[in-house]
Structures are given as C-alpha cells and as structure tokens.
Amino acid sequence: MTLDAVLARVDTDLDAAMERLMALLRVPSISTDPAYDADVARAAQILAEDLSGMGFDATVRETTGHPMVVAHSGPDAEAPDAPRVLFYGHYDVQPVDPLELWHRDPFDPAIEEQNGKKVIRARGASDDKGQLMTFVEACRAWKAETGKLPPNLTIFLEGEEESGSPSLVPFMEAHADELKADLAFICDTGLFAEGVPAIVTQLRGMMKEELTIKGADIDLHSGMFGGVAMNPIRVLSDVLSALHDENGRVTVPGFYDGVPEISDALRDSWEALNFDAEAFLGAVGLSHPAGEKDRTALEMIWSRPTAEVNGIWGGYTGAGFKTVLPSEAHAKISFRLVAGQDPARLHENFVDWVQAQMPEDCTVSFAPAIGSAASQMDTSHPIFEMTRQALSAEWPEEAAYIGCGGSIPVAGHFKEILGMDSVLAGFGKDDDAIHSPNEKYDVESFHRGIRSWVRVLGGLARA
Amino acid sequence: MTLDAVLARVDTDLDAAMERLMALLRVPSISTDPAYDADVARAAQILAEDLSGMGFDATVRETTGHPMVVAHSGPDAEAPDAPRVLFYGHYDVQPVDPLELWHRDPFDPAIEEQNGKKVIRARGASDDKGQLMTFVEACRAWKAETGKLPPNLTIFLEGEEESGSPSLVPFMEAHADELKADLAFICDTGLFAEGVPAIVTQLRGMMKEELTIKGADIDLHSGMFGGVAMNPIRVLSDVLSALHDENGRVTVPGFYDGVPEISDALRDSWEALNFDAEAFLGAVGLSHPAGEKDRTALEMIWSRPTAEVNGIWGGYTGAGFKTVLPSEAHAKISFRLVAGQDPARLHENFVDWVQAQMPEDCTVSFAPAIGSAASQMDTSHPIFEMTRQALSAEWPEEAAYIGCGGSIPVAGHFKEILGMDSVLAGFGKDDDAIHSPNEKYDVESFHRGIRSWVRVLGGLARA
C-alpha cells in the first residue's frame, strides 16, 4: 500500500530531512529587525528553490514588506475531483534577545538531548520553521514514493508573522483567486498534551484599548490640592474596578451579546481531556481560577471573552515619594474575543461606557483601538474529521478538537477574505520555549509531524 | 519712640540689607547634592559670623549631616521677665534643575522688575534665605538703634530642610534645654493673599504608604491565562477605588477617629477670607471641588484629612501592546493628616484594610510607612495675638489665622520634643516659584517682612 511506503520513506529519510531543516534554521530570518532583511529574503529563496526542485510551481512574491512564497502543485487528471487545499506556515522568526540566556548560538542548530529526548535546538526550530518543514517533507516523501506531488495543493509561506503581518491582508486580497481553496491547513499550534494531538477549532480574537484620563492641566501638590481636586488615578481605578462584576463577568454593556454557548458535544469532549486546572495554575504559583465563577478554567480560556488590564501608570513611580496629584493616568486593556463578538461594536460600547463614568473636570481619550475577531471553525467539512483520524492514527492518543486562548489572525483572514475554514494542526510542545531563549523542537514532533501530514495527504487522495 | 526709630533705620538700611541677602544667595547651598556640601557649610559660616558680629553668641554646630547655626542673645537685666523665644529658618536651598528654564544664573542674584514690582531673583530668594534674613535684619536694626539685641532670643537655622532634615530631631533631642523656649517663630510660609499677612495655626501631617500586590510568580500571557488567573492590577484597582466612598470620604476604618471640627470662630474667620475656590481650581484647569461633598474647599485643604494616590504602575507601559497579566502592581498613596489622627494607628488600620481585600492567590506588601502628625497650634499664648496685630499694623490688610494643607514637620517637632507652639509667619507670595526655575522674593516682602519682625520684637519688649 502506498501510504505505508511513503511513511517508511519518511523514516529512512529522517536524518536528511533534519539536515534540510537545519540549513533553513541557519538563516537568521528575524522579520522585525531591518538588519536581517536580506536573511529573510534568503530564507524565502531557499524555500522556493526547494519547492521548485520538488516540482511545485514555486515563486518568491515581493510585497512592500518581506516576500511571500507561493507554490502550486497543479491538478491531476487521474484525480479530477481532489479537493483544493492550502497549507500555511511562516519562515520568519522572533528576535533572540536576551542572547546571553542561550546556551548556544541560536542560528547554529544542533541535535541535543533534553529530558531524555532528542531535540532540535535553534531559534525557529518550533516556531515555525520546524513545523512548516513537516509539511514540506511530507510532500517530498509523497513525491519520491508516488512519482507525483499531491494535486491541487498550494503552499503559502509568510515572512512577517512575527512582526504583525502588515502585507498579509493586502496580498491575500490581491491574489484571492490564486489562494482560494476548499480548506486551509495551518501548522503553527501544538499538541494538547504529551502524545495527544489536537486540532484547534476556535481561536479567540483580540481588542486592544489604551486610555488616558486627564484632570488638571499640570501635576498638583497634594498639600495644596489634595482632596479638593479630582485625581485621575482615582477615576481610572474606579473605571478598572468596575470592569468586572462580583461574579467575574465583564460589565461593558453588550459585551456578551452574540457570545454562543459551546455545544454539549464539545463540552463533553473538553471534559474528557481531564484538564488539570490546579496544575496549570500551580505552575505559575497560583491555586484558584479567577474570572467567571460559573465556568471551568478550560471554558474560560478557550471559549469565553475576557478583559484584562495589561498595564497601568500615572503619577510619580520612582524611588521615594513625590506627593503629586498627577494630571494624567493611563491604562492598557486587552479584550480576548470569541466568535459572535464584533470588535468595532465592542470598541464603541467600551468608549461610551468609560465616557459615562467621567466626573466633572476629567476627560478621557483613547488610542486607536486594534481589533481582530475570533475564529470559530465550521468543522462539518469532512476533511476535519479525516485529519483528526489521521492524527489519531499517528500519535499514541486520540486527537482532540480544542480551543485556543490566543489569537492566530491568519485563520480569521482566511475566513473573511477567502471564505475558507482552517484546520489548525501542529506538533509543538508546551516546553518548546518559542519566543524565548533555547527554543527547541522535539525530533519526535518533527518525525511524527511529517508522518501525520503524509497520513493527511493520503486522506486527501482518497477524498 | 524707639519702634518708629528702628523702623526708620530699616528703611534707610534697605539697600545694604539687600546686598547682605544677595551675598548669602550667591552661595549654592543645595543640601540634597553632596557636590555642594562645602557650599552648605560656607553658608552656615557666613550666617554665624554675621550673627556673632551683631553680638549674638553664635556657633556653627556640626551634625552627621549639614551643620546647624545656633545663636543666643542672652538675658537682659532690665527685662528679666522677657519671654524666651526661638526663631527658626533654613539656609539650604532646592536644586536648580531644569537649569535651562532659568533666565539667569540661579546663584547670581539681581534685583529685577516683574509685573511692575521689584523682585530679588535667585534660588533661595524666597525659600528660605530671604525669609530668614527678614528676621536677622530686624535684629540688626534693633541692635543698631537701641544698642542691644532683643533679649532671651535664640536663632536656630537648619541646613537640611530641603533634604528631609535627617539631623533635626537628633539635634533637638540632644540640645533640648538649650533650644527650649516659650514659643517659636517659623518664617517659611507666605501671605494669605496680596497685602494680607497670615499666621498658620494648623498644618496637616502626612502618612506615605507604598504597596505592592503580587499574583502569579511571573508575568502571564493573557491568551493562555486571561480570565482564569487573578490580575494584580484588577485587585489594586479595586483597593484604590474602595479608598473613597461616594461622598468623597476615606473608607479606611477609624480614619476620622479623633478628627475635630473647627471652631465656629475659626470657621467664621475663614469664611471672611472670601476664598475663591473657582479661581483657585480654575488656575489649573479645573472647575469643581472634588472630595468630601459636605465641606468647603478651604475646609478640605486646611482642616480635613485626605487620601490621594500619588503614583500607580504595573504591567507593560511602553509603546504598543504586550498582552501580559503582570505578576505585580504598585501604588504610592499619601494621607494628609489633621490634629487628632495618629499616623501609627492609621498605618495599622490601612494595612489591615488592604490585607482584608486580597483575594485568593494575591498577597500585598508595604514599604516602611513614613508618617508625621499634624500640628494644631494652641493660640492662647498672648504672643499669637501680639504677632497678629504687629503684622496687621505693617501690611495693608488685617492679618488672618489660617490653615495650611501642606506639612512643615519642624513645627510638629517643636511641639513634641520641646513642648512649644510655633507662630508660623512669613511673607512669601504664591508666584514666588519656590522649588521652581526663576524663584524670586518681592522687595516688598523683604522690606515689610523686616519691619514686621521689628514690630514683633517691639511687642515682645513690651510683653
């Protein structure tokens, strides 16, 4: 059977595949720092050449920022009804500072042992070069064993994911017909737990607000004005304190409008995961779930919208004391959004709600809000269940549909601009130290990751 | 009559007095900056020599910090019952930065015109070299005209007032018998208004608290932990928001215990001052008195305790966003205290009150609190009324007994350590820019100030 043969080829080719990954990891493609622009371009070039060599119609596509790599495999006359799918990954990486905390050069990758397991150590090993290469290597093995590439496949690799993706939406809008597919695969997430693969089917969105409350024209002496002049820190504290009610619910009017309850089936499957909230919190020195009192920790993280103050400042914050009434007080607040919430309407409601709390002599201003809607995948497309079964076949445990507390904006853009849902499947582990010193990717993740995609390609070929 | 002769001598000697003041102003006696230690010592030396030259038994007294100047006039056999009085001033000055905002060298004093009035421009012109020299010059004129110094007089000049007075209490305790008098005069305050002299009879105390609320061991990612982990900024906001009730009263238990109502007579006299709260607030861009709803602005500033947040910080406060749940949040809070409030008990009550509000997983710690009690003078000593009449005779308007929202700790120390009340009388004006660039002292303040003290010395001679 073909699938077994391809899987066997993956196994025998693993060392060579790791060499190819390490060649890519040697390129310091840090997208946020212009000093590395040429390296980012070189990483794109390496990938396009590799894909072209495999038979893809692969090109490096310039943008006003870093380039995109787009590769198409074309149709197969023997499989005219094969679904069209798009694979997304990103080849840029995070900066490496603090460099002194790395125990080796972040761009001199090596296979090391960590906790009795082999790992690939380098910046980008997990996020996202290692992950995107699992798919590339799956295609390579497929081609080598079957003689042709999987049909109707587009590989779409971005070089700006770690720097806010400024070119992504314009590029997708300009090339919508070229990129549009039945479904996207995104390989930028992780396992649910050791040995437990996962498909993320809901991602929270984000709304960021920064507000400044102003009182007097200048900082005032508290001996002269204390008590008699309105203190903006007091007003800000009142606003922030009022942001949650005694049950942990966010009080901004309309905040929960349109927020759906998760289905009973999903709730059951989440409960089956036996998420250990105590261990999750205990790892960071906490013991009690805060937030909404009538929700489980997993429900809160994956499916409930939240409001958190990320920063606050005002008045004198140095050593000693300066008995001022400051003229201004500031806060940064981020809302994690779920499907059904409209960032624009939330912004309006939030502004109105804060404005209404301003006392005489205080005004509030807002920095431009930054919002992205949540994503909730429609898992009814059969490729979701096919993928889940493919992952389950490869890994020790059954694959789960899970939520993700963070935001992966590209999934939202695929839905909005190209009308396609995304299958978010990846093989990162919690201890991969992405964005941190000594990033690694388990050799197991890389190996089983390639084999997982081979199984998915097999499923697509049978579809 | 002797008094008129002394006053006439003040007038004819004014130019020479201004020269003497300017000589003192040329010494950059910035006490907080060790680079100026020799200048501080030189200022003390100049004053001691000047007072010795007049006939005082004047000495520079070393401390572990900057020296004190102590000068005694001794008894007068012809006036055996003359009251013993102590005069306090300070010869150190504030730093001068931002230097670029000065329109001349802060230590190159000059007589300039400002708003049609002659002013002495220099750092320390008003705070406090100009003010302390009004008393020294009054003694000089007294001696020149009568042939002897006013009897039973101690002049006590400090060189650390602008840097927290670390040596003051130890020195007073070590030399209590030498310094103890029937009453103290402190010349470090201002007129109530243009042409309206004032004696401050109540000064608020101060309690400074700095608190840190801790949650998780590390900053947390709001995508992973938002909603489910307790956010210390939220807890801090709750605490600060709860610090005042809806009527502007401070909610710390026992906060108002022992706080006296002002007497009807004092209330009447304050009302007679026709304080323009609208103009007072309007000058800094405000329009509505905040604070306790059932109190007038003047009552709040002079006679009511307050709580103000002077600084707040936590989380990410730089440009852009970092969606963290910080592990810590901080605030600096100062309480202005009035007579009857015990700083130590307030600190205990405050700590208990905050502790009780900590939710699971949050702890709070406090920096060592810094407190000084309020001062309320017992104005029954006849020297108070004598001084008020002396000031009223010199200035266009009647002198008023007023309160002061700020703190002048030396007055509290005189009361606690030496058991004496203080007559706080000074001639500064609101626009003197003390602690700020281009500090000045009106020539009128200096001239009428000297004459005011001559009248007070006359009153003491008749006492």
Coordinates of C-alpha atoms in Angstrom, one line a residue, chain A residues 25-461:
Chain A
L25 CA 17.4 27.3 10.7
R26 CA 20.9 28.7 10.0
V27 CA 19.3 31.7 8.2
P28 CA 18.6 34.4 10.8
S29 CA 15.3 35.5 9.3
I30 CA 14.2 37.9 12.1
S31 CA 11.4 39.8 10.4
T32 CA 11.1 42.6 12.9
D33 CA 14.7 43.9 12.6
P34 CA 15.6 45.6 9.3
A35 CA 19.2 44.5 9.8
Y36 CA 18.0 41.0 8.9
D37 CA 16.1 41.9 5.7
A38 CA 18.5 40.1 3.4
D39 CA 18.3 37.0 5.6
V40 CA 14.6 37.0 5.5
A41 CA 14.7 37.2 1.7
R42 CA 17.3 34.4 1.6
A43 CA 15.1 32.1 3.6
A44 CA 12.2 32.7 1.2
Q45 CA 14.6 32.0 -1.7
I46 CA 15.8 28.7 -0.2
L47 CA 12.2 27.5 0.4
A48 CA 11.1 28.5 -3.2
E49 CA 14.0 26.7 -4.7
D50 CA 13.4 23.6 -2.6
L51 CA 9.7 23.5 -3.6
S52 CA 10.6 24.2 -7.2
G53 CA 13.0 21.3 -7.1
M54 CA 10.2 19.0 -5.9
G55 CA 8.1 20.0 -8.9
F56 CA 6.0 22.8 -7.4
D57 CA 5.4 25.9 -9.4
A58 CA 7.0 28.0 -6.7
T59 CA 7.8 31.7 -6.7
V60 CA 9.0 34.3 -4.3
R61 CA 6.5 37.1 -4.4
E62 CA 7.6 40.6 -3.4
T63 CA 5.4 42.8 -1.1
T64 CA 6.0 46.2 0.4
G65 CA 7.4 44.2 3.3
H66 CA 9.0 40.7 3.4
P67 CA 8.2 38.4 0.5
M68 CA 5.7 35.6 0.4
V69 CA 6.5 32.1 -1.0
V70 CA 3.6 30.7 -3.1
A71 CA 3.9 27.2 -4.6
H72 CA 1.2 25.3 -6.5
S73 CA 1.2 21.6 -7.4
G74 CA -1.5 21.8 -10.1
P75 CA -4.3 19.4 -10.9
D76 CA -4.0 15.7 -11.5
A77 CA -6.0 14.3 -14.5
E78 CA -6.4 11.0 -12.6
A79 CA -8.0 12.7 -9.7
P80 CA -10.1 15.5 -11.1
D81 CA -12.3 15.9 -8.0
A82 CA -9.4 16.1 -5.5
P83 CA -10.1 18.9 -3.0
R84 CA -8.2 22.1 -3.3
V85 CA -6.2 22.8 -0.1
L86 CA -3.8 25.5 1.0
F87 CA -1.0 25.0 3.5
Y88 CA 0.1 28.0 5.6
G89 CA 3.3 28.4 7.6
H90 CA 5.8 31.2 8.3
Y91 CA 9.5 31.2 7.7
D92 CA 10.4 34.3 9.8
V93 CA 11.4 34.0 13.4
Q94 CA 11.4 36.0 16.6
P95 CA 14.4 38.1 17.8
V96 CA 16.8 36.1 20.0
D97 CA 17.5 38.5 22.9
P98 CA 18.4 38.0 25.7
L99 CA 21.2 36.3 23.8
E100 CA 23.2 35.6 27.0
L101 CA 20.5 33.2 28.1
W102 CA 21.0 30.9 25.1
H103 CA 23.5 28.1 25.7
R104 CA 24.4 28.0 22.1
D105 CA 24.3 30.3 19.0
P106 CA 20.5 30.5 18.2
F107 CA 21.4 30.2 14.5
D108 CA 23.8 27.3 14.8
P109 CA 21.3 24.5 15.1
A110 CA 22.2 21.1 16.7
I111 CA 20.5 17.9 17.8
E112 CA 20.7 17.9 21.6
E113 CA 19.3 15.8 24.4
Q114 CA 16.7 17.3 26.7
N115 CA 15.0 15.3 29.4
G116 CA 16.0 12.1 27.7
K117 CA 14.6 13.2 24.4
K118 CA 16.3 14.3 21.2
V119 CA 15.5 17.9 20.3
I120 CA 16.5 20.3 17.5
R121 CA 17.8 23.4 19.2
A122 CA 17.7 26.8 17.3
R123 CA 15.6 29.9 17.0
G124 CA 12.6 28.9 14.8
A125 CA 13.1 25.2 15.4
S126 CA 9.5 25.0 16.6
D127 CA 8.1 28.4 15.6
D128 CA 7.6 27.9 12.7
K129 CA 10.4 26.5 10.5
G130 CA 10.3 23.1 12.1
Q131 CA 6.5 23.0 11.8
L132 CA 6.3 24.2 8.2
M133 CA 9.0 21.7 7.2
T134 CA 6.9 18.8 8.5
F135 CA 4.5 19.6 5.6
V136 CA 7.2 20.2 3.0
E137 CA 8.9 16.9 4.0
A138 CA 5.6 15.1 3.8
C139 CA 5.2 16.4 0.2
R140 CA 8.8 15.4 -0.6
A141 CA 8.3 11.8 0.6
W142 CA 4.9 11.6 -1.2
K143 CA 6.5 12.7 -4.5
A144 CA 9.5 10.4 -4.1
E145 CA 7.4 7.4 -3.5
T146 CA 4.4 8.1 -5.8
G147 CA 6.2 9.9 -8.5
K148 CA 4.0 13.0 -8.3
L149 CA 3.0 15.7 -5.9
P150 CA -0.3 15.8 -4.2
P151 CA -2.7 17.6 -6.5
N152 CA -4.5 20.9 -6.1
L153 CA -2.2 21.9 -3.3
T154 CA -1.0 25.5 -2.6
I155 CA 1.8 26.1 -0.1
F156 CA 1.7 29.7 1.2
L157 CA 4.6 30.8 3.4
E158 CA 4.7 34.1 5.1
G159 CA 7.8 36.1 6.3
E160 CA 6.1 38.6 8.5
E161 CA 4.2 36.6 11.1
E162 CA 6.5 37.6 13.9
S163 CA 6.2 41.3 13.0
G164 CA 2.5 41.9 12.7
S165 CA 1.9 40.6 9.1
P166 CA 1.5 44.0 7.5
S167 CA 1.5 42.6 4.0
L168 CA -0.7 39.6 4.6
V169 CA -4.2 41.0 4.1
P170 CA -3.2 43.2 1.0
F171 CA -1.5 40.2 -0.6
M172 CA -4.5 37.9 0.1
E173 CA -6.9 40.4 -1.3
A174 CA -4.8 41.0 -4.4
H175 CA -4.4 37.2 -5.0
A176 CA -7.6 35.9 -3.7
D177 CA -8.4 33.7 -6.7
E178 CA -5.0 32.2 -6.7
L179 CA -5.1 31.4 -3.0
K180 CA -8.7 30.4 -2.5
A181 CA -9.1 26.7 -1.7
D182 CA -11.7 24.4 -0.1
L183 CA -9.9 24.4 3.2
A184 CA -6.6 25.6 4.7
F185 CA -4.1 23.8 6.9
I186 CA -2.2 25.9 9.3
C187 CA 0.8 24.4 11.1
D188 CA 1.6 26.8 13.9
T189 CA 0.0 25.3 17.0
G190 CA 0.8 22.4 19.4
L191 CA -0.2 19.1 20.8
F192 CA -2.8 19.3 23.6
A193 CA -0.5 17.2 25.8
E194 CA 2.3 14.7 25.6
G195 CA 1.2 12.2 23.0
V196 CA -2.2 13.9 22.4
P197 CA -2.5 15.6 19.0
A198 CA -5.1 18.4 18.6
I199 CA -7.0 20.4 16.0
V200 CA -7.8 23.9 17.2
T201 CA -11.3 24.8 16.1
Q202 CA -11.8 28.0 18.0
L203 CA -9.4 30.9 18.5
R204 CA -10.1 34.0 20.5
G205 CA -9.9 37.4 18.9
M206 CA -8.4 40.5 20.5
M207 CA -9.3 44.1 21.1
K208 CA -6.6 46.4 22.5
E209 CA -7.6 49.7 24.1
E210 CA -5.3 52.3 25.6
L211 CA -6.9 55.1 27.5
T212 CA -5.7 58.3 29.2
I213 CA -7.7 60.1 31.8
K214 CA -6.8 63.8 32.3
G215 CA -7.7 66.1 35.2
A216 CA -5.9 69.3 35.9
D217 CA -3.6 71.0 33.4
I218 CA -0.5 70.2 35.5
D219 CA 0.6 67.9 38.3
L220 CA -0.7 69.3 41.5
H221 CA 0.8 69.5 45.0
S222 CA -1.2 67.2 47.2
G223 CA -0.8 69.6 50.2
M224 CA -2.5 72.4 48.3
F225 CA -4.9 70.4 46.2
G226 CA -5.3 67.0 47.9
G227 CA -9.0 66.3 48.5
V228 CA -10.2 69.3 46.6
A229 CA -9.0 68.5 43.0
M230 CA -10.1 65.4 41.2
N231 CA -7.3 62.8 40.9
P232 CA -7.2 61.0 37.6
I233 CA -5.7 57.9 39.2
R234 CA -8.8 57.6 41.4
V235 CA -11.1 57.9 38.4
L236 CA -9.1 55.3 36.5
S237 CA -9.2 53.0 39.5
D238 CA -13.0 53.4 39.6
V239 CA -13.2 52.5 35.9
L240 CA -11.0 49.5 36.1
S241 CA -12.6 48.3 39.3
A242 CA -16.0 48.5 37.6
L243 CA -14.8 46.5 34.6
H244 CA -15.8 43.2 36.3
D245 CA -18.7 42.4 38.5
E246 CA -18.6 40.3 41.6
N247 CA -19.0 37.2 39.6
G248 CA -16.1 38.0 37.3
R249 CA -18.3 39.0 34.4
V250 CA -17.2 41.9 32.2
T251 CA -19.6 44.8 32.7
V252 CA -19.2 46.7 29.4
P253 CA -22.8 46.8 28.0
G254 CA -23.4 44.3 25.3
F255 CA -20.1 42.5 25.9
Y256 CA -21.7 39.1 25.9
D257 CA -24.1 39.8 23.0
G258 CA -23.8 37.1 20.5
V259 CA -21.5 35.0 22.6
P260 CA -22.5 31.4 21.9
E261 CA -22.5 28.6 24.4
I262 CA -20.4 25.7 23.3
S263 CA -22.2 22.6 22.2
D264 CA -22.8 19.8 24.6
A265 CA -20.7 17.5 22.4
L266 CA -17.7 19.9 22.6
R267 CA -18.2 20.4 26.3
D268 CA -18.1 16.6 26.7
S269 CA -15.0 16.3 24.7
W270 CA -13.3 19.0 26.6
E271 CA -14.3 17.4 29.9
A272 CA -12.8 14.2 28.6
L273 CA -9.5 15.9 28.3
N274 CA -9.3 16.0 32.1
F275 CA -7.6 19.4 32.1
D276 CA -5.8 19.9 35.4
A277 CA -6.5 23.5 36.2
E278 CA -4.7 23.2 39.5
A279 CA -1.5 22.0 37.8
F280 CA -1.9 24.7 35.1
L281 CA -2.2 27.4 37.7
G282 CA 0.2 25.8 40.1
A283 CA 3.0 26.0 37.6
V284 CA 2.9 29.8 37.9
G285 CA 2.3 30.0 41.6
L286 CA -1.5 30.3 41.6
S287 CA -4.1 28.0 43.0
H288 CA -7.6 29.4 42.3
P289 CA -9.2 30.0 39.0
A290 CA -10.3 33.7 38.9
G291 CA -12.7 35.0 36.4
E292 CA -16.3 33.9 35.8
K293 CA -17.4 31.9 38.7
D294 CA -19.8 29.6 36.8
R295 CA -17.2 28.5 34.2
T296 CA -14.5 25.9 34.1
A297 CA -10.9 27.0 33.6
L298 CA -10.7 25.5 30.1
E299 CA -14.0 27.0 29.1
M300 CA -12.8 30.4 30.2
I301 CA -9.5 30.1 28.3
W302 CA -10.9 28.6 25.1
S303 CA -14.4 29.8 24.7
R304 CA -15.2 32.9 26.9
P305 CA -14.3 36.5 26.2
T306 CA -12.2 38.2 28.8
A307 CA -11.0 41.7 29.8
E308 CA -7.5 42.2 31.3
V309 CA -5.6 45.3 32.3
N310 CA -2.1 44.7 30.8
G311 CA -0.6 47.9 32.0
I312 CA -1.3 50.9 34.2
W313 CA 0.7 54.0 35.0
G314 CA 0.3 57.5 36.3
G315 CA 1.9 60.0 38.7
Y316 CA 5.3 59.5 40.4
T317 CA 6.6 56.0 40.2
G318 CA 10.3 56.5 41.1
A319 CA 12.1 55.9 44.3
G320 CA 10.8 57.7 47.4
F321 CA 7.8 60.0 47.3
K322 CA 6.5 62.9 45.3
T323 CA 3.2 64.0 46.8
V324 CA 1.6 64.9 43.5
L325 CA -1.9 64.7 42.1
P326 CA -1.0 63.7 38.6
S327 CA -2.7 65.4 35.7
E328 CA -3.0 62.1 33.8
A329 CA -3.4 58.4 34.4
H330 CA -3.2 55.6 31.8
A331 CA -4.1 52.0 31.2
K332 CA -3.8 49.4 28.5
I333 CA -6.6 46.9 28.4
S334 CA -7.0 43.9 26.1
F335 CA -10.2 42.0 25.5
R336 CA -10.0 38.4 24.3
L337 CA -13.0 37.9 22.0
V338 CA -14.9 34.9 20.9
A339 CA -17.0 34.2 17.9
G340 CA -20.1 36.4 17.7
Q341 CA -18.4 39.4 19.1
D342 CA -17.8 42.4 16.8
P343 CA -14.6 44.3 17.7
A344 CA -15.9 47.5 16.2
R345 CA -19.1 47.5 18.2
L346 CA -17.2 46.5 21.4
H347 CA -14.9 49.5 20.9
E348 CA -17.9 51.8 20.7
N349 CA -19.6 50.3 23.7
F350 CA -16.3 50.5 25.7
V351 CA -15.7 54.1 24.8
D352 CA -19.3 55.0 25.7
W353 CA -19.1 53.1 29.0
V354 CA -15.9 54.8 30.1
Q355 CA -17.0 58.3 29.0
A356 CA -20.2 57.9 31.0
Q357 CA -18.0 57.4 34.2
M358 CA -16.0 60.6 33.8
P359 CA -16.7 63.0 36.7
E360 CA -16.6 66.8 36.3
D361 CA -13.1 68.0 35.3
C362 CA -11.9 64.7 33.9
T363 CA -11.8 63.8 30.2
V364 CA -10.7 60.5 28.7
S365 CA -9.1 59.9 25.3
F366 CA -8.4 56.6 23.6
A367 CA -5.5 55.5 21.4
P368 CA -6.7 53.9 18.1
A369 CA -8.2 50.5 19.0
I370 CA -6.6 47.4 17.4
G371 CA -9.1 44.6 16.9
S372 CA -9.3 41.2 15.3
A373 CA -12.4 39.0 15.5
A374 CA -12.4 35.5 16.9
S375 CA -12.4 32.4 14.7
Q376 CA -14.7 29.5 15.1
M377 CA -14.3 26.8 12.5
D378 CA -17.2 25.1 10.9
T379 CA -15.9 21.5 11.4
S380 CA -18.6 20.0 9.2
H381 CA -16.3 19.7 6.2
P382 CA -15.2 16.1 6.1
I383 CA -11.5 17.0 5.9
F384 CA -11.7 18.0 9.6
E385 CA -12.7 14.5 10.7
M386 CA -10.3 12.9 8.2
T387 CA -7.5 14.9 9.7
R388 CA -8.5 14.1 13.2
Q389 CA -8.4 10.4 12.3
A390 CA -5.0 10.8 10.5
L391 CA -3.5 12.4 13.6
S392 CA -5.1 9.8 15.9
A393 CA -3.5 7.0 13.8
E394 CA 0.0 8.6 14.1
W395 CA 0.1 9.5 17.7
P396 CA -0.3 7.4 20.9
E397 CA -3.6 9.1 21.9
E398 CA -6.8 10.1 20.1
A399 CA -6.7 13.6 18.6
A400 CA -8.9 16.2 20.1
Y401 CA -10.8 19.3 18.9
I402 CA -9.7 22.0 21.2
G403 CA -9.9 25.8 21.7
C404 CA -7.0 28.2 21.9
G405 CA -6.9 31.2 24.2
G406 CA -4.6 33.2 21.9
S407 CA -5.2 34.7 18.5
I408 CA -3.9 33.4 15.1
P409 CA -5.1 36.3 12.9
V410 CA -4.3 34.4 9.6
A411 CA -7.1 32.0 10.3
G412 CA -9.6 34.9 10.6
H413 CA -8.3 36.4 7.3
F414 CA -8.7 33.1 5.5
K415 CA -12.3 33.0 6.6
E416 CA -13.1 36.6 5.9
I417 CA -11.1 37.2 2.7
L418 CA -11.0 33.7 1.1
G419 CA -14.1 32.2 2.7
M420 CA -12.3 29.1 3.9
D421 CA -12.1 27.4 7.3
S422 CA -8.7 26.3 8.6
V423 CA -7.6 23.1 10.1
L424 CA -5.1 24.2 12.7
A425 CA -2.9 21.3 13.5
G426 CA 0.7 21.4 14.8
F427 CA 3.1 19.4 16.9
G428 CA 4.7 22.0 19.2
K429 CA 5.0 21.2 22.9
D430 CA 4.5 23.5 25.9
D431 CA 8.2 23.4 26.7
D432 CA 9.4 24.4 23.2
A433 CA 10.3 27.9 24.5
I434 CA 9.0 29.6 21.5
H435 CA 9.8 33.4 21.6
S436 CA 12.3 32.6 24.4
P437 CA 15.9 31.6 24.7
N438 CA 16.9 28.0 23.8
E439 CA 13.9 27.3 21.6
K440 CA 13.7 23.6 20.6
Y441 CA 11.5 21.2 18.6
D442 CA 11.4 17.6 19.6
V443 CA 12.7 15.2 17.0
E444 CA 9.6 13.2 17.8
S445 CA 7.4 16.3 16.8
F446 CA 9.3 16.7 13.6
H447 CA 9.2 13.0 12.7
R448 CA 5.6 12.2 13.7
G449 CA 4.6 15.6 12.3
I450 CA 5.9 14.6 8.8
R451 CA 4.2 11.2 9.1
S452 CA 1.0 13.0 10.3
W453 CA 0.9 15.1 7.1
V454 CA 1.6 12.0 5.0
R455 CA -1.5 10.4 6.5
V456 CA -3.5 13.6 5.8
L457 CA -2.2 13.6 2.2
G458 CA -3.3 10.0 2.0
G459 CA -6.8 11.0 3.3
L460 CA -7.0 13.8 0.8
A461 CA -6.1 11.4 -2.1

